[in-house]
CSV table of C-alpha atoms in Angstrom, one decimal:
chain,number,residue,atom,x,y,z
A,1,UNK,CA,-34.7,31.9,-3.7
A,2,UNK,CA,-37.3,34.4,-5.5
A,3,UNK,CA,-40.1,36.1,-3.1
A,4,UNK,CA,-38.1,36.4,0.3
A,5,UNK,CA,-38.5,34.0,3.0
A,6,UNK,CA,-40.7,30.3,3.0
A,7,UNK,CA,-42.5,29.1,5.7
A,8,UNK,CA,-41.7,25.6,6.6
A,9,UNK,CA,-44.9,24.1,5.0
A,10,UNK,CA,-44.8,26.4,1.8
A,11,UNK,CA,-43.2,24.9,-1.5
A,12,UNK,CA,-40.2,26.7,-2.6
A,13,UNK,CA,-39.6,28.7,-5.8
A,14,UNK,CA,-36.0,28.1,-6.9
A,15,UNK,CA,-35.2,30.8,-9.1
A,16,UNK,CA,-32.9,30.7,-12.1
A,17,UNK,CA,-30.3,32.6,-10.3
A,18,UNK,CA,-30.2,30.1,-7.1
A,19,UNK,CA,-30.3,27.3,-9.9
A,20,UNK,CA,-27.1,29.0,-11.3
A,21,UNK,CA,-25.3,29.4,-7.9
A,22,UNK,CA,-25.9,26.1,-6.8
A,23,UNK,CA,-24.3,24.7,-10.0
A,24,UNK,CA,-21.2,26.7,-9.2
A,25,UNK,CA,-21.2,25.7,-5.6
A,26,UNK,CA,-20.8,22.0,-6.9
A,27,UNK,CA,-18.0,23.2,-9.2
A,28,UNK,CA,-16.2,24.7,-6.5
A,29,UNK,CA,-16.5,22.2,-4.1
A,30,UNK,CA,-12.8,21.0,-3.8
A,31,UNK,CA,-10.8,19.0,-1.5
A,32,UNK,CA,-9.0,21.6,0.5
A,33,UNK,CA,-5.5,20.2,1.6
A,34,UNK,CA,-4.1,23.8,2.2
A,35,UNK,CA,-5.4,25.9,4.9
A,36,UNK,CA,-5.1,29.1,7.0
A,37,UNK,CA,-4.3,28.6,10.3
A,38,UNK,CA,-6.9,31.3,11.8
A,39,UNK,CA,-10.0,30.2,13.6
A,40,UNK,CA,-13.5,29.8,12.2
A,41,UNK,CA,-16.0,32.8,13.2
A,42,UNK,CA,-17.6,31.6,16.4
A,43,UNK,CA,-20.7,29.8,16.2
A,44,UNK,CA,-19.9,28.8,12.2
A,45,UNK,CA,-19.2,25.4,12.5
A,46,UNK,CA,-22.0,24.8,15.0
A,47,UNK,CA,-24.3,26.4,12.2
A,48,UNK,CA,-22.8,24.2,9.4
A,49,UNK,CA,-23.5,21.0,11.7
A,50,UNK,CA,-26.9,22.2,11.8
A,51,UNK,CA,-27.3,22.5,8.3
A,52,UNK,CA,-25.8,19.0,7.7
A,53,UNK,CA,-27.8,17.3,10.3
A,54,UNK,CA,-30.6,18.1,7.4
A,55,UNK,CA,-29.1,15.5,5.6
A,56,UNK,CA,-31.7,12.3,4.4
A,57,UNK,CA,-30.8,9.2,6.3
A,58,UNK,CA,-31.9,5.5,6.1
A,59,UNK,CA,-35.1,5.6,8.2
A,60,UNK,CA,-34.4,8.6,9.6
A,61,UNK,CA,-32.0,7.1,11.6
A,62,UNK,CA,-29.5,9.6,11.8
A,63,UNK,CA,-26.3,7.3,12.4
A,64,UNK,CA,-23.6,10.1,12.0
A,65,UNK,CA,-21.7,10.5,15.4
A,66,UNK,CA,-19.2,13.6,15.4
A,67,UNK,CA,-16.4,14.1,17.3
A,68,UNK,CA,-14.7,17.5,17.2
A,69,UNK,CA,-11.0,16.7,17.7
A,70,UNK,CA,-9.3,19.4,20.2
A,71,UNK,CA,-7.1,17.9,22.3
A,72,UNK,CA,-3.5,19.0,20.6
A,73,UNK,CA,-2.3,15.3,21.6
A,74,UNK,CA,-4.6,13.3,19.9
A,75,UNK,CA,-4.3,15.8,16.7
A,76,UNK,CA,-0.8,14.9,17.2
A,77,UNK,CA,-1.2,11.2,17.4
A,78,UNK,CA,-3.9,11.1,14.7
A,79,UNK,CA,-1.2,13.0,12.5
A,80,UNK,CA,1.3,10.2,13.1
A,81,UNK,CA,-1.3,7.5,12.1
A,82,UNK,CA,-1.7,9.3,8.7
A,83,UNK,CA,2.4,9.9,8.2
A,84,UNK,CA,2.6,6.1,8.9
A,85,UNK,CA,0.2,5.1,6.6
A,86,UNK,CA,1.1,7.6,3.9
A,87,UNK,CA,4.7,6.2,3.8
A,88,UNK,CA,3.3,2.6,3.8
A,89,UNK,CA,1.1,4.1,0.8
A,90,UNK,CA,3.7,5.5,-1.2
A,91,UNK,CA,5.6,1.7,-1.3
A,92,UNK,CA,3.4,0.4,-2.8
A,93,UNK,CA,3.9,2.7,-6.0
A,94,UNK,CA,7.1,1.8,-8.3
A,95,UNK,CA,9.4,4.6,-8.4
A,96,UNK,CA,8.4,7.1,-11.0
A,97,UNK,CA,4.8,6.9,-9.2
A,98,UNK,CA,6.3,6.7,-5.9
A,99,UNK,CA,8.2,9.6,-6.1
A,100,UNK,CA,4.9,11.9,-7.2
A,101,UNK,CA,3.0,10.4,-4.7
A,102,UNK,CA,5.5,11.9,-2.0
A,103,UNK,CA,5.4,15.3,-3.6
A,104,UNK,CA,1.3,15.2,-3.3
A,105,UNK,CA,-0.3,17.0,-0.1
A,106,UNK,CA,-2.9,14.5,0.9
A,107,UNK,CA,-3.4,16.2,4.3
A,108,UNK,CA,-4.3,19.6,6.3
A,109,UNK,CA,-3.7,18.0,9.5
A,110,UNK,CA,-1.1,20.1,10.9
A,111,UNK,CA,-2.8,23.7,9.7
A,112,UNK,CA,-6.6,23.2,9.5
A,113,UNK,CA,-7.9,25.0,12.6
A,114,UNK,CA,-11.1,22.0,12.8
A,115,UNK,CA,-10.6,18.4,13.0
A,116,UNK,CA,-13.7,16.3,12.7
A,117,UNK,CA,-14.1,12.7,13.1
A,118,UNK,CA,-17.4,11.3,11.6
A,119,UNK,CA,-18.4,8.0,12.3
A,120,UNK,CA,-21.7,5.9,12.0
A,121,UNK,CA,-22.9,3.9,14.3
A,122,UNK,CA,-24.0,0.4,12.9
A,123,UNK,CA,-26.7,-0.3,15.4
A,124,UNK,CA,-28.7,3.1,16.4
A,125,UNK,CA,-31.8,2.2,17.9
A,126,UNK,CA,-32.9,5.8,16.2
A,127,UNK,CA,-34.9,4.2,12.8
A,128,UNK,CA,-35.7,0.7,14.2
A,129,UNK,CA,-34.1,-0.7,11.8
A,130,UNK,CA,-36.2,0.4,9.1
A,131,UNK,CA,-34.8,0.1,5.5
A,132,UNK,CA,-31.7,-1.3,6.2
A,133,UNK,CA,-32.0,-4.9,7.0
A,134,UNK,CA,-30.9,-6.3,3.7
A,135,UNK,CA,-28.6,-3.4,3.1
A,136,UNK,CA,-26.7,-2.8,6.3
A,137,UNK,CA,-24.2,-0.4,4.3
A,138,UNK,CA,-27.1,2.2,4.1
A,139,UNK,CA,-25.6,3.2,7.5
A,140,UNK,CA,-22.7,4.5,6.4
A,141,UNK,CA,-24.2,5.9,2.9
A,142,UNK,CA,-26.3,7.8,4.8
A,143,UNK,CA,-23.3,9.5,6.9
A,144,UNK,CA,-21.6,10.0,4.0
A,145,UNK,CA,-24.5,12.1,2.7
A,146,UNK,CA,-24.2,13.9,6.1
A,147,UNK,CA,-20.6,14.7,5.1
A,148,UNK,CA,-21.7,16.1,1.6
A,149,UNK,CA,-24.1,18.6,3.0
A,150,UNK,CA,-21.9,19.8,5.7
A,151,UNK,CA,-19.2,19.9,2.4
A,152,UNK,CA,-21.7,21.9,0.7
A,153,UNK,CA,-22.7,24.4,3.5
A,154,UNK,CA,-19.0,24.8,4.4
A,155,UNK,CA,-18.1,26.1,0.8
A,156,UNK,CA,-21.3,28.3,0.7
A,157,UNK,CA,-19.7,30.1,3.6
A,158,UNK,CA,-16.2,29.8,1.9
A,159,UNK,CA,-15.0,27.2,4.6
A,160,UNK,CA,-12.9,24.3,2.8
A,161,UNK,CA,-12.8,21.1,3.9
A,162,UNK,CA,-10.2,18.1,3.2
A,163,UNK,CA,-11.3,14.6,3.5
A,164,UNK,CA,-8.4,12.4,5.1
A,165,UNK,CA,-8.2,9.0,4.0
A,166,UNK,CA,-5.2,7.4,4.7
A,167,UNK,CA,-5.6,6.6,8.4
A,168,UNK,CA,-5.8,3.2,9.8
A,169,UNK,CA,-10.0,3.2,11.1
A,170,UNK,CA,-9.3,1.4,14.3
A,171,UNK,CA,-6.0,3.3,15.2
A,172,UNK,CA,-8.1,6.4,14.9
A,173,UNK,CA,-11.2,5.1,17.0
A,174,UNK,CA,-8.9,3.9,19.7
A,175,UNK,CA,-6.9,7.3,19.7
A,176,UNK,CA,-10.2,9.3,20.2
A,177,UNK,CA,-11.6,6.4,22.6
A,178,UNK,CA,-14.8,6.1,20.7
A,179,UNK,CA,-17.7,3.3,21.4
A,180,UNK,CA,-17.0,0.1,19.9
A,181,UNK,CA,-20.1,-0.3,17.8
A,182,UNK,CA,-19.2,3.4,15.9
A,183,UNK,CA,-17.2,2.9,12.3
A,184,UNK,CA,-14.9,5.5,11.4
A,185,UNK,CA,-16.1,6.9,7.7
A,186,UNK,CA,-14.2,9.9,7.2
A,187,UNK,CA,-11.8,12.4,9.2
A,188,UNK,CA,-12.5,15.9,8.0
A,189,UNK,CA,-10.0,19.0,7.9
A,190,UNK,CA,-11.9,22.3,8.1
A,191,UNK,CA,-10.9,25.7,8.0
A,192,UNK,CA,-10.4,28.8,5.3
A,193,UNK,CA,-8.5,28.0,2.4
A,194,UNK,CA,-5.3,29.2,1.6
A,195,UNK,CA,-5.7,29.1,-2.3
A,196,UNK,CA,-8.9,28.5,-4.2
A,197,UNK,CA,-8.9,26.1,-7.3
A,198,UNK,CA,-12.2,25.3,-9.4
A,199,UNK,CA,-10.1,22.1,-10.8
A,200,UNK,CA,-8.8,18.9,-8.7
A,201,UNK,CA,-5.6,19.6,-7.1
A,202,UNK,CA,-4.8,15.6,-8.6
A,203,UNK,CA,-5.7,17.2,-12.4
A,204,UNK,CA,-2.9,20.0,-11.8
A,205,UNK,CA,-0.6,17.7,-10.7
A,206,UNK,CA,-1.0,15.0,-13.6
A,207,UNK,CA,-2.0,12.1,-11.3
A,208,UNK,CA,-5.3,11.4,-12.1
A,209,UNK,CA,-7.8,13.2,-14.1
A,210,UNK,CA,-11.8,13.6,-14.4
A,211,UNK,CA,-13.3,11.1,-17.0
A,212,UNK,CA,-16.5,11.9,-19.0
A,213,UNK,CA,-19.8,10.8,-17.1
A,214,UNK,CA,-20.4,8.9,-20.1
A,215,UNK,CA,-17.8,6.5,-19.6
A,216,UNK,CA,-19.2,5.2,-16.4
A,217,UNK,CA,-23.0,5.7,-17.7
A,218,UNK,CA,-25.0,2.1,-18.3
A,219,UNK,CA,-28.6,1.6,-19.8
A,220,UNK,CA,-30.0,-1.4,-19.3
């Protein structure tokens, strides 16, 4: 940002260098599965979470509920849940694809120093229902927006994030004993990456390449 610090009510002037750096940040925002085990510096996680809390939400409802999973026992239970669901998923593929699937590293649950379970409150009092009467799923979409904001903030600090989706949401909710109105959106592994890559791992192992935007862009 050019011109030094900007006041809260002053329009920011994003420099060309800032815009280039932002594009680089987007390109280097990768799903990390291989983490170093050393902890994050004191205060960094709290800083990242406060930045993530700046994310937009439907009706200004801020429906995200973040559980920092510190208990070794609960982490072990979540890891066991992942391993069971991962084996079930592997069995849905034919022999060749199943063999490749089992070679994939799909979580950093055992190595990552930080585990975050991110839930969305499906009926928050905050926001008074504004904007979600016809599309209640916008609460979960808002939570995803917060997650992406956290991801970019973490990457800017050299911290990696991995989204573990191969989990039974009901089982995780029970393990963590959360409110019944909370819906699991993401289980995140957070820590410094063991290695850095600008290309997605699933491309490197030839599971699935990214497709051009033009194949997913329509006009009416």
